[in-house]
mmCIF file of N, CA and C in Angstrom:
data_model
loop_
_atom_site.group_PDB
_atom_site.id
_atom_site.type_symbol
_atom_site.label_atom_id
_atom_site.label_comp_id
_atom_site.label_asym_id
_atom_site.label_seq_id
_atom_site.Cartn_x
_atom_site.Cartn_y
_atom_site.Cartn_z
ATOM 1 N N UNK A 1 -21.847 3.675 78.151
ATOM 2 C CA UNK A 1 -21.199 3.719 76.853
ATOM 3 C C UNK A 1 -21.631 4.961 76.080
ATOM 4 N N UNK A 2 -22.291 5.234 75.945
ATOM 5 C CA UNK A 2 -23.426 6.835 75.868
ATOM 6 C C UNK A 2 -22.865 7.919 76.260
ATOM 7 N N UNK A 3 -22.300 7.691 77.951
ATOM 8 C CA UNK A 3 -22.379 9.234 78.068
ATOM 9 C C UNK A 3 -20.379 9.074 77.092
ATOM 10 N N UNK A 4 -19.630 8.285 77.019
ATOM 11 C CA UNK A 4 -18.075 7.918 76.592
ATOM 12 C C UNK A 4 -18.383 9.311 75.154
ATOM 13 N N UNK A 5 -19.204 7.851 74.244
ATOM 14 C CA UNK A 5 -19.582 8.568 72.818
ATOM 15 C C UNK A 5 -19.574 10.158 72.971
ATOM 16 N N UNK A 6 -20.483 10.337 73.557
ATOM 17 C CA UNK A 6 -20.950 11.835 73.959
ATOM 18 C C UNK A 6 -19.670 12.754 73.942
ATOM 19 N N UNK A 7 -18.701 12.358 75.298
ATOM 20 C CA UNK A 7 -17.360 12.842 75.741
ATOM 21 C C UNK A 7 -16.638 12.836 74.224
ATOM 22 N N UNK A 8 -16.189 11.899 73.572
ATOM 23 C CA UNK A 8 -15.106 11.480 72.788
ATOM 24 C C UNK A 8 -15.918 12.640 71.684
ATOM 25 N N UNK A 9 -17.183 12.757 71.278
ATOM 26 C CA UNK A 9 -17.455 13.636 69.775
ATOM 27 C C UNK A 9 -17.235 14.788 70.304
ATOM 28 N N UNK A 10 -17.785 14.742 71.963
ATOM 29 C CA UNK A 10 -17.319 16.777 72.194
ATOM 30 C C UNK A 10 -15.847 16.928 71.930
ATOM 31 N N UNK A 11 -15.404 16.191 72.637
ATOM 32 C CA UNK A 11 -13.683 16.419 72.417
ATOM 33 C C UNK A 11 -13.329 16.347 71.046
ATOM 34 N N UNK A 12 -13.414 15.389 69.880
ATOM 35 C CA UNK A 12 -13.404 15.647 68.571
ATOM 36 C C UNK A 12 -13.679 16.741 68.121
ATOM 37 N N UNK A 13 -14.716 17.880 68.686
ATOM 38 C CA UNK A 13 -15.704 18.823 67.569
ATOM 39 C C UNK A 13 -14.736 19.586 68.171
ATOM 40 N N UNK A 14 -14.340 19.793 69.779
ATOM 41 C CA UNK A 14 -13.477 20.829 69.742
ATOM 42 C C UNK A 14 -12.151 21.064 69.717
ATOM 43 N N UNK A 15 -11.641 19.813 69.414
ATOM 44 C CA UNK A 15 -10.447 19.433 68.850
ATOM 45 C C UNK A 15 -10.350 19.975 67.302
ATOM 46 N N UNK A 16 -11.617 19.776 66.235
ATOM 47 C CA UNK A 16 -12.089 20.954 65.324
ATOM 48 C C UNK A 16 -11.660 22.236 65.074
ATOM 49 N N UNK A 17 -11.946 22.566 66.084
ATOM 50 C CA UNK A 17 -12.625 24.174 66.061
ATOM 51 C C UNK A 17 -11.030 24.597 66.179
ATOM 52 N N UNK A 18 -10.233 23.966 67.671
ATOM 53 C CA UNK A 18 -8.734 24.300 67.778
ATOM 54 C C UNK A 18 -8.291 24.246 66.833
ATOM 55 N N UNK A 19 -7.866 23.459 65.576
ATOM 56 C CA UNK A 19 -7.653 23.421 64.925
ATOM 57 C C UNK A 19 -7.680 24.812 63.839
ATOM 58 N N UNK A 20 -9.021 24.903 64.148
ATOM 59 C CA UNK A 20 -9.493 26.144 63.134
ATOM 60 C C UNK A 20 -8.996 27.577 63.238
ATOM 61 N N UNK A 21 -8.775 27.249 64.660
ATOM 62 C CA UNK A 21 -8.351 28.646 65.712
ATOM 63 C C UNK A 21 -7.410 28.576 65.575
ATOM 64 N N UNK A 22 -6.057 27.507 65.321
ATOM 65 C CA UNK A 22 -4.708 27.717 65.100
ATOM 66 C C UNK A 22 -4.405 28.028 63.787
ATOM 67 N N UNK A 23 -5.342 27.167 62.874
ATOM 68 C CA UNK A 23 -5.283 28.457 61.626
ATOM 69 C C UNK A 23 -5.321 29.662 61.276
ATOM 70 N N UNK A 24 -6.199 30.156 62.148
ATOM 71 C CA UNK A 24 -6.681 31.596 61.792
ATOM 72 C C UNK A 24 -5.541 32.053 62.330
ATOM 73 N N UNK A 25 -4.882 31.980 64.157
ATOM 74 C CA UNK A 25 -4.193 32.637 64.458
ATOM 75 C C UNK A 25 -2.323 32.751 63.457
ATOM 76 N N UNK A 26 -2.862 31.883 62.528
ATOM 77 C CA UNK A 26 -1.322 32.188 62.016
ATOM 78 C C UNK A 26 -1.343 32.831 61.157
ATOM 79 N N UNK A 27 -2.223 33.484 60.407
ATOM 80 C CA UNK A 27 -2.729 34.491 58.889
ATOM 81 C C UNK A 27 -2.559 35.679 59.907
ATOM 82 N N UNK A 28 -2.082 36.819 59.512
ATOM 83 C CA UNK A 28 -2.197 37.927 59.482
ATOM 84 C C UNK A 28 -3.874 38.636 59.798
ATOM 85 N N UNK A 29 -4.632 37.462 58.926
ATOM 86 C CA UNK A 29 -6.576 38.234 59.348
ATOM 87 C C UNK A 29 -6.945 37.325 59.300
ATOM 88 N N UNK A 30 -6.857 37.077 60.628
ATOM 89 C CA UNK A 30 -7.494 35.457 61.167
ATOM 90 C C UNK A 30 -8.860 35.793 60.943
ATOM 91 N N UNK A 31 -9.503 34.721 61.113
ATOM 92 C CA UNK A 31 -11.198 34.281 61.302
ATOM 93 C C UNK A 31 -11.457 35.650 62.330
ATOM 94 N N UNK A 32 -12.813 35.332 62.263
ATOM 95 C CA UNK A 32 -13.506 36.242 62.974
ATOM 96 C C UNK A 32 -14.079 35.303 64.008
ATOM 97 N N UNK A 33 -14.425 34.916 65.058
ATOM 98 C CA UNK A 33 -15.197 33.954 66.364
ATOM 99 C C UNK A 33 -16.198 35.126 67.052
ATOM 100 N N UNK A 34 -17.403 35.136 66.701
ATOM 101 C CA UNK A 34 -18.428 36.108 67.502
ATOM 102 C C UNK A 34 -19.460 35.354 68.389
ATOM 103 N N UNK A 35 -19.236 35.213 69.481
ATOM 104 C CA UNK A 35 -20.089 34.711 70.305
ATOM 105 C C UNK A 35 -21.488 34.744 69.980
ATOM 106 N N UNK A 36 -22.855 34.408 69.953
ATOM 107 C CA UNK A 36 -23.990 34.676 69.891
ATOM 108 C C UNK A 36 -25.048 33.706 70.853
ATOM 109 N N UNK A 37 -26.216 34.478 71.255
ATOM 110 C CA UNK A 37 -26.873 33.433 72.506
ATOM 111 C C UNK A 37 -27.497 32.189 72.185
ATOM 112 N N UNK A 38 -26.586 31.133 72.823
ATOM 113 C CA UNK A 38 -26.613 29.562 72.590
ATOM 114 C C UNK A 38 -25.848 29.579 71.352
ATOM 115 N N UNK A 39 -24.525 29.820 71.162
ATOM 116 C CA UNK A 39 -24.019 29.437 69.823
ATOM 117 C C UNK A 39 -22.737 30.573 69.628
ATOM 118 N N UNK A 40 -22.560 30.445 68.470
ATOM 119 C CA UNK A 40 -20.785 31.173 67.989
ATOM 120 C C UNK A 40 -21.152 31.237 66.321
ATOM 121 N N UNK A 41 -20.850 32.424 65.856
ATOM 122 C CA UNK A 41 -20.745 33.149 64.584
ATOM 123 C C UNK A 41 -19.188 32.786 64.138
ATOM 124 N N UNK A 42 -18.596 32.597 63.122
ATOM 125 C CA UNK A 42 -17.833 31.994 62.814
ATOM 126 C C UNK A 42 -17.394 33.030 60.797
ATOM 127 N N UNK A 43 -16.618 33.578 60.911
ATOM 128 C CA UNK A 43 -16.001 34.369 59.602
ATOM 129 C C UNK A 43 -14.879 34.114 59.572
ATOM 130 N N UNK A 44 -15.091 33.382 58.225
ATOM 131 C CA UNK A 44 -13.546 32.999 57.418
ATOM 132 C C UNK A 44 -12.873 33.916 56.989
ATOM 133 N N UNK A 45 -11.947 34.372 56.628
ATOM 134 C CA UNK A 45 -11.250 35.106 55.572
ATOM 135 C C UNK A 45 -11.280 34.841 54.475
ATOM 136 N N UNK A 46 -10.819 35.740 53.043
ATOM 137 C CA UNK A 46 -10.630 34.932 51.850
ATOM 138 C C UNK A 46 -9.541 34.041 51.781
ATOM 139 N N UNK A 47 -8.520 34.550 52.349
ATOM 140 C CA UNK A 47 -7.267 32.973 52.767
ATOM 141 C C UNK A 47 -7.556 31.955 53.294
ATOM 142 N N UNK A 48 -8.123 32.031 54.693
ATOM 143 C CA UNK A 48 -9.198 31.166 55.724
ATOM 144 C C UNK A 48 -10.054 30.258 54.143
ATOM 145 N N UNK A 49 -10.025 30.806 53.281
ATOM 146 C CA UNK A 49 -11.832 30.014 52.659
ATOM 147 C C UNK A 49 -10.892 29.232 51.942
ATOM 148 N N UNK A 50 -10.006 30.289 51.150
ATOM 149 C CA UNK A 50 -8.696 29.610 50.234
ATOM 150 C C UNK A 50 -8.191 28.200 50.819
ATOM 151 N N UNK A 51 -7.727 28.346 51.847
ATOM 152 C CA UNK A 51 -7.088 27.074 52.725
ATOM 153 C C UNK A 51 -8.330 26.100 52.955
ATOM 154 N N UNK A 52 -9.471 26.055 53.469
ATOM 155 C CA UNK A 52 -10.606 24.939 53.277
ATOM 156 C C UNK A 52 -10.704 24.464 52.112
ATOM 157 N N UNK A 53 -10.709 25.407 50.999
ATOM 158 C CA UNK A 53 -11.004 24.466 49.633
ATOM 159 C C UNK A 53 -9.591 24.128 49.043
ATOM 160 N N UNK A 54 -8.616 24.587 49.573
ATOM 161 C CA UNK A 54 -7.531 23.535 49.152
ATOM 162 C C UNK A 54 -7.223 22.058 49.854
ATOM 163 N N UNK A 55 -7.308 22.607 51.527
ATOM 164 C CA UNK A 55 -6.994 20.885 52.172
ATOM 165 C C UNK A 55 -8.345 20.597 52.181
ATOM 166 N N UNK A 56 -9.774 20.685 51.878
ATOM 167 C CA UNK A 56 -10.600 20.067 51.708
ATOM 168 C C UNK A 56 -11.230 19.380 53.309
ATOM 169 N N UNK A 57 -10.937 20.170 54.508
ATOM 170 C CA UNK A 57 -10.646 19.956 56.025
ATOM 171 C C UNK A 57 -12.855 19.594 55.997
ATOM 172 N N UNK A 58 -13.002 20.235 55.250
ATOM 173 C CA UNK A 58 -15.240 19.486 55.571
ATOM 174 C C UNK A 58 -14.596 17.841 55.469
ATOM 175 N N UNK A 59 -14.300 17.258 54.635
ATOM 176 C CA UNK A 59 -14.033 16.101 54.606
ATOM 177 C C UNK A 59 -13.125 15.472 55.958
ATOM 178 N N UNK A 60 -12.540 15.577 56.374
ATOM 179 C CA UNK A 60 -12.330 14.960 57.564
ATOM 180 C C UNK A 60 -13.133 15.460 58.566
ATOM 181 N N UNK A 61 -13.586 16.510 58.721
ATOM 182 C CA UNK A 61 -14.703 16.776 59.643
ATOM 183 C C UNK A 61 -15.561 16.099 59.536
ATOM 184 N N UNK A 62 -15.951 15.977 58.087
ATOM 185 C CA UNK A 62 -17.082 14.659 57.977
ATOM 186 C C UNK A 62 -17.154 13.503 58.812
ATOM 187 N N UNK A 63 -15.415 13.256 58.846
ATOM 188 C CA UNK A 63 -15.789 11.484 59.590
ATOM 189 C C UNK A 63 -15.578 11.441 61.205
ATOM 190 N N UNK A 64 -16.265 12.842 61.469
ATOM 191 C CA UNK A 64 -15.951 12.752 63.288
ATOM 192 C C UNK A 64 -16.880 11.844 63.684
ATOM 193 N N UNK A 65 -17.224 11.004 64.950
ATOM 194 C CA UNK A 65 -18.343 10.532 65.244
ATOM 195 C C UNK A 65 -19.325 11.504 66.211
ATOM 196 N N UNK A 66 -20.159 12.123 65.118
ATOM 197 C CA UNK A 66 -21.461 13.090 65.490
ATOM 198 C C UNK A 66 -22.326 13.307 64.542
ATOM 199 N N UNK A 67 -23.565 13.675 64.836
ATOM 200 C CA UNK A 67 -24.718 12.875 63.844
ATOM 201 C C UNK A 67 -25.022 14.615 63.269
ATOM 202 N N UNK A 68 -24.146 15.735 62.890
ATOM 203 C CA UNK A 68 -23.623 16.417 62.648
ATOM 204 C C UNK A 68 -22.611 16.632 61.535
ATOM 205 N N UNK A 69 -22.167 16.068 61.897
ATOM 206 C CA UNK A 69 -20.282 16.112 61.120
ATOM 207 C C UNK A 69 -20.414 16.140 59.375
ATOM 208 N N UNK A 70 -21.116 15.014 59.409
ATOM 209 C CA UNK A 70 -20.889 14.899 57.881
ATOM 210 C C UNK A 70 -21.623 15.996 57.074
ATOM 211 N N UNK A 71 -22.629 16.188 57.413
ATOM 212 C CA UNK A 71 -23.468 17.558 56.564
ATOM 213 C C UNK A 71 -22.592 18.564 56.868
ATOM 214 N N UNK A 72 -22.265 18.889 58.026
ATOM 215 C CA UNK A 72 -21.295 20.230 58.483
ATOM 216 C C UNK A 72 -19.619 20.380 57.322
ATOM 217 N N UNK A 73 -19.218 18.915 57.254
ATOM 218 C CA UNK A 73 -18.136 18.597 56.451
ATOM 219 C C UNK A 73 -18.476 19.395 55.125
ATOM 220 N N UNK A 74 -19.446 18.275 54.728
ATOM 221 C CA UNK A 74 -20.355 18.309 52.746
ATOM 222 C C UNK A 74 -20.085 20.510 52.829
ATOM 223 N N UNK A 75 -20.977 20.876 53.583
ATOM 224 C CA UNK A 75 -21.221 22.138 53.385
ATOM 225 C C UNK A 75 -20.564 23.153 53.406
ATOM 226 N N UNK A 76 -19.599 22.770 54.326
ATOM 227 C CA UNK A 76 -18.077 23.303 54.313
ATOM 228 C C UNK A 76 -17.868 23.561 53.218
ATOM 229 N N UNK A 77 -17.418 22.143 52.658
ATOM 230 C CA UNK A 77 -16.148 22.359 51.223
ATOM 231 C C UNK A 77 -17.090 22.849 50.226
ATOM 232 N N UNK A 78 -18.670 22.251 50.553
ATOM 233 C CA UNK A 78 -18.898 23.510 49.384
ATOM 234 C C UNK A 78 -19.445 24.670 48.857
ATOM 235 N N UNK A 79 -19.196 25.492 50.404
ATOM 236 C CA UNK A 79 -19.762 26.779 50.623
ATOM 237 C C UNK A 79 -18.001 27.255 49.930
ATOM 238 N N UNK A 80 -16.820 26.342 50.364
ATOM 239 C CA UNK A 80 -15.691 27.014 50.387
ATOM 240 C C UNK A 80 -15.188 27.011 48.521
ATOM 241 N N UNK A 81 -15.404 25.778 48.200
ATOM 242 C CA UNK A 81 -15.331 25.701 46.974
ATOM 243 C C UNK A 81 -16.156 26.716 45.742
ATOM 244 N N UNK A 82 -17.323 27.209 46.675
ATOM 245 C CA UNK A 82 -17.873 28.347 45.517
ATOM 246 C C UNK A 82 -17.403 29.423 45.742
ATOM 247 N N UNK A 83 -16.604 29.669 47.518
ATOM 248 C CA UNK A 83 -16.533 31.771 47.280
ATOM 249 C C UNK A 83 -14.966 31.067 46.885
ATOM 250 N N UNK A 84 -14.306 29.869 46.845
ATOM 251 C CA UNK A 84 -13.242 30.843 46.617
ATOM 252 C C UNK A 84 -12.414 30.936 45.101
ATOM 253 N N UNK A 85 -13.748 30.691 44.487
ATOM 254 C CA UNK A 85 -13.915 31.331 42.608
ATOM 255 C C UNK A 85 -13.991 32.593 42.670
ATOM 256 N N UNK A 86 -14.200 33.761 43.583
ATOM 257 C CA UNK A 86 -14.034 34.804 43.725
ATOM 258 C C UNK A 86 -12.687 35.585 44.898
ATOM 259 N N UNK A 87 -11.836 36.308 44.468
ATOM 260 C CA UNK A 87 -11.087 37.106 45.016
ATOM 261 C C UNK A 87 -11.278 37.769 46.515
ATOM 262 N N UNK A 88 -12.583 38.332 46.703
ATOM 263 C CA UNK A 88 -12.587 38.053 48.139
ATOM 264 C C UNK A 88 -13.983 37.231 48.536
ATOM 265 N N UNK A 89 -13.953 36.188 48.046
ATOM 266 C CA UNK A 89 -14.841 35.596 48.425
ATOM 267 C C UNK A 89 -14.929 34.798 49.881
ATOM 268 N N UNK A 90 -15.728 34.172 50.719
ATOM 269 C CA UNK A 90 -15.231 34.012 52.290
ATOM 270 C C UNK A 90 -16.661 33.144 52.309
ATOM 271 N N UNK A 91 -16.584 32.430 53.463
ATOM 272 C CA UNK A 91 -17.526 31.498 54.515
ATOM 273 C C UNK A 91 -17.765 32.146 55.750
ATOM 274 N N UNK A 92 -19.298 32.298 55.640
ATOM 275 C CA UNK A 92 -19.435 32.324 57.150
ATOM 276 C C UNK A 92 -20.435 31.471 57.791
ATOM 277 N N UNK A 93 -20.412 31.294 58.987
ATOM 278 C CA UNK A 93 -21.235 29.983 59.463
ATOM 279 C C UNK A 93 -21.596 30.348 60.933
ATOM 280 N N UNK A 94 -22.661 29.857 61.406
ATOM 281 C CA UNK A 94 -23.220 29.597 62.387
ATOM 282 C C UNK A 94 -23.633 28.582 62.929
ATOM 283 N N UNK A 95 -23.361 28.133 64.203
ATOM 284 C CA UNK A 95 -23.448 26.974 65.081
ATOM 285 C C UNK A 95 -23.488 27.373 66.715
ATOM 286 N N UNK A 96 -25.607 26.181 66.580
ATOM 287 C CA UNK A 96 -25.900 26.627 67.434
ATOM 288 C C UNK A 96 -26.249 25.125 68.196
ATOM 289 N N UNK A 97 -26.894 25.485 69.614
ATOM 290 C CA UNK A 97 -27.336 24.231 70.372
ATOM 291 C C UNK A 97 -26.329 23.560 71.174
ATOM 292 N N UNK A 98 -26.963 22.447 72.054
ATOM 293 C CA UNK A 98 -25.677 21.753 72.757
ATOM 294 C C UNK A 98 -24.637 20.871 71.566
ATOM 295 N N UNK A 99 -23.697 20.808 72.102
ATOM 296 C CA UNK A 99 -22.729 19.439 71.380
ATOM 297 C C UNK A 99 -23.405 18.380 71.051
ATOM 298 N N UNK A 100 -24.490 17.624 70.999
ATOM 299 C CA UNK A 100 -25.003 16.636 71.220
ATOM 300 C C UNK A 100 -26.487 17.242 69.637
ATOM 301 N N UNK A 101 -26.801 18.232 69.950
ATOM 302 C CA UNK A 101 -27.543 18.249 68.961
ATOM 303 C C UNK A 101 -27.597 19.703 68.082
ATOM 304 N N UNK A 102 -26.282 20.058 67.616
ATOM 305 C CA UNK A 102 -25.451 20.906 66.768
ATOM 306 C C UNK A 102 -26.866 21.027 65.371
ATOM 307 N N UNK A 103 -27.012 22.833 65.195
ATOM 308 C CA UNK A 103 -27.665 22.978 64.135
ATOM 309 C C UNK A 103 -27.129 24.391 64.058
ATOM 310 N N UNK A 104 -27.204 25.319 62.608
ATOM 311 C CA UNK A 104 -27.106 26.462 62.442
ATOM 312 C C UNK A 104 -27.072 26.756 61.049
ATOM 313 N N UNK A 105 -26.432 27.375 60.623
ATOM 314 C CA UNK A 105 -26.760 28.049 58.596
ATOM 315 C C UNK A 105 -24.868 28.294 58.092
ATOM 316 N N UNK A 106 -24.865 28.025 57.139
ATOM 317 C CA UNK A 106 -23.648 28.518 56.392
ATOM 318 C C UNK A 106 -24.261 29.072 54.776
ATOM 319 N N UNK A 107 -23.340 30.057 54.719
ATOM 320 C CA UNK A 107 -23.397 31.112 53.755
ATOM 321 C C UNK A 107 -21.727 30.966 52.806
ATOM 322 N N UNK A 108 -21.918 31.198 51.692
ATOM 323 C CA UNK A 108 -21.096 31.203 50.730
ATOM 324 C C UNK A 108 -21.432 32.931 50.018
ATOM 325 N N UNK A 109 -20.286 33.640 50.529
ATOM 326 C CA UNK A 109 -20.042 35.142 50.158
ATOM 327 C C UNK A 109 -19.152 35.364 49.282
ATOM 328 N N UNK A 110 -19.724 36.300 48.059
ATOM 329 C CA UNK A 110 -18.951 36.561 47.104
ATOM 330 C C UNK A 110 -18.018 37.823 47.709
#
């Protein structure tokens, strides 16, 4: 039943991320995706940040099942909710480790 859980949150987180990636690819200046060792660098745009703090997307991220999600959600909307009081304000984030035990930093850029 363990390893199921396991399967079903990876597939959720990167069911996520697709998500994120079909956003970006439809803006004109998509996200930025930078690989880094054990992990992925992650740059929003100011539209990219615009669009998180309008659909408010940390919040359903919140309710994935991963012992992750919800802080990753919370910090989201409100890294996104402070840059995007500024004109080019943007998110960037880092996420590192296996699927199973997800850690890294988010930044709120004016």
């Amino acid at each position: 039943m363990r390893v199921v859980r396991k399967l079903v949150a990876g597939a959720l987180i990167a069911g996520a991320a697709s998500v994120l990636a079909v956003m970006g690819a439809g803006s004109a200046s998509a996200f930025a995706l930078t690989p880094l060792p054990g992990g992925v660098q992650v740059d929003l745009t100011p539209g990219d940040t615009q669009w998180v703090h309008q659909t408010h997307i940390g919040q359903t991220i919140g309710i994935l099942p991963h012992p992750s999600a919800a802080s990753f959600g919370q910090a989201l909307d409100s890294a996104a909710d402070l840059s995007s009081q500024y004109p080019d304000g943007r998110v960037v984030f880092t996420v590192y480790g296996p699927v199973e035990q997800l850690n890294g930093s988010m930044l709120a850029l004016q």
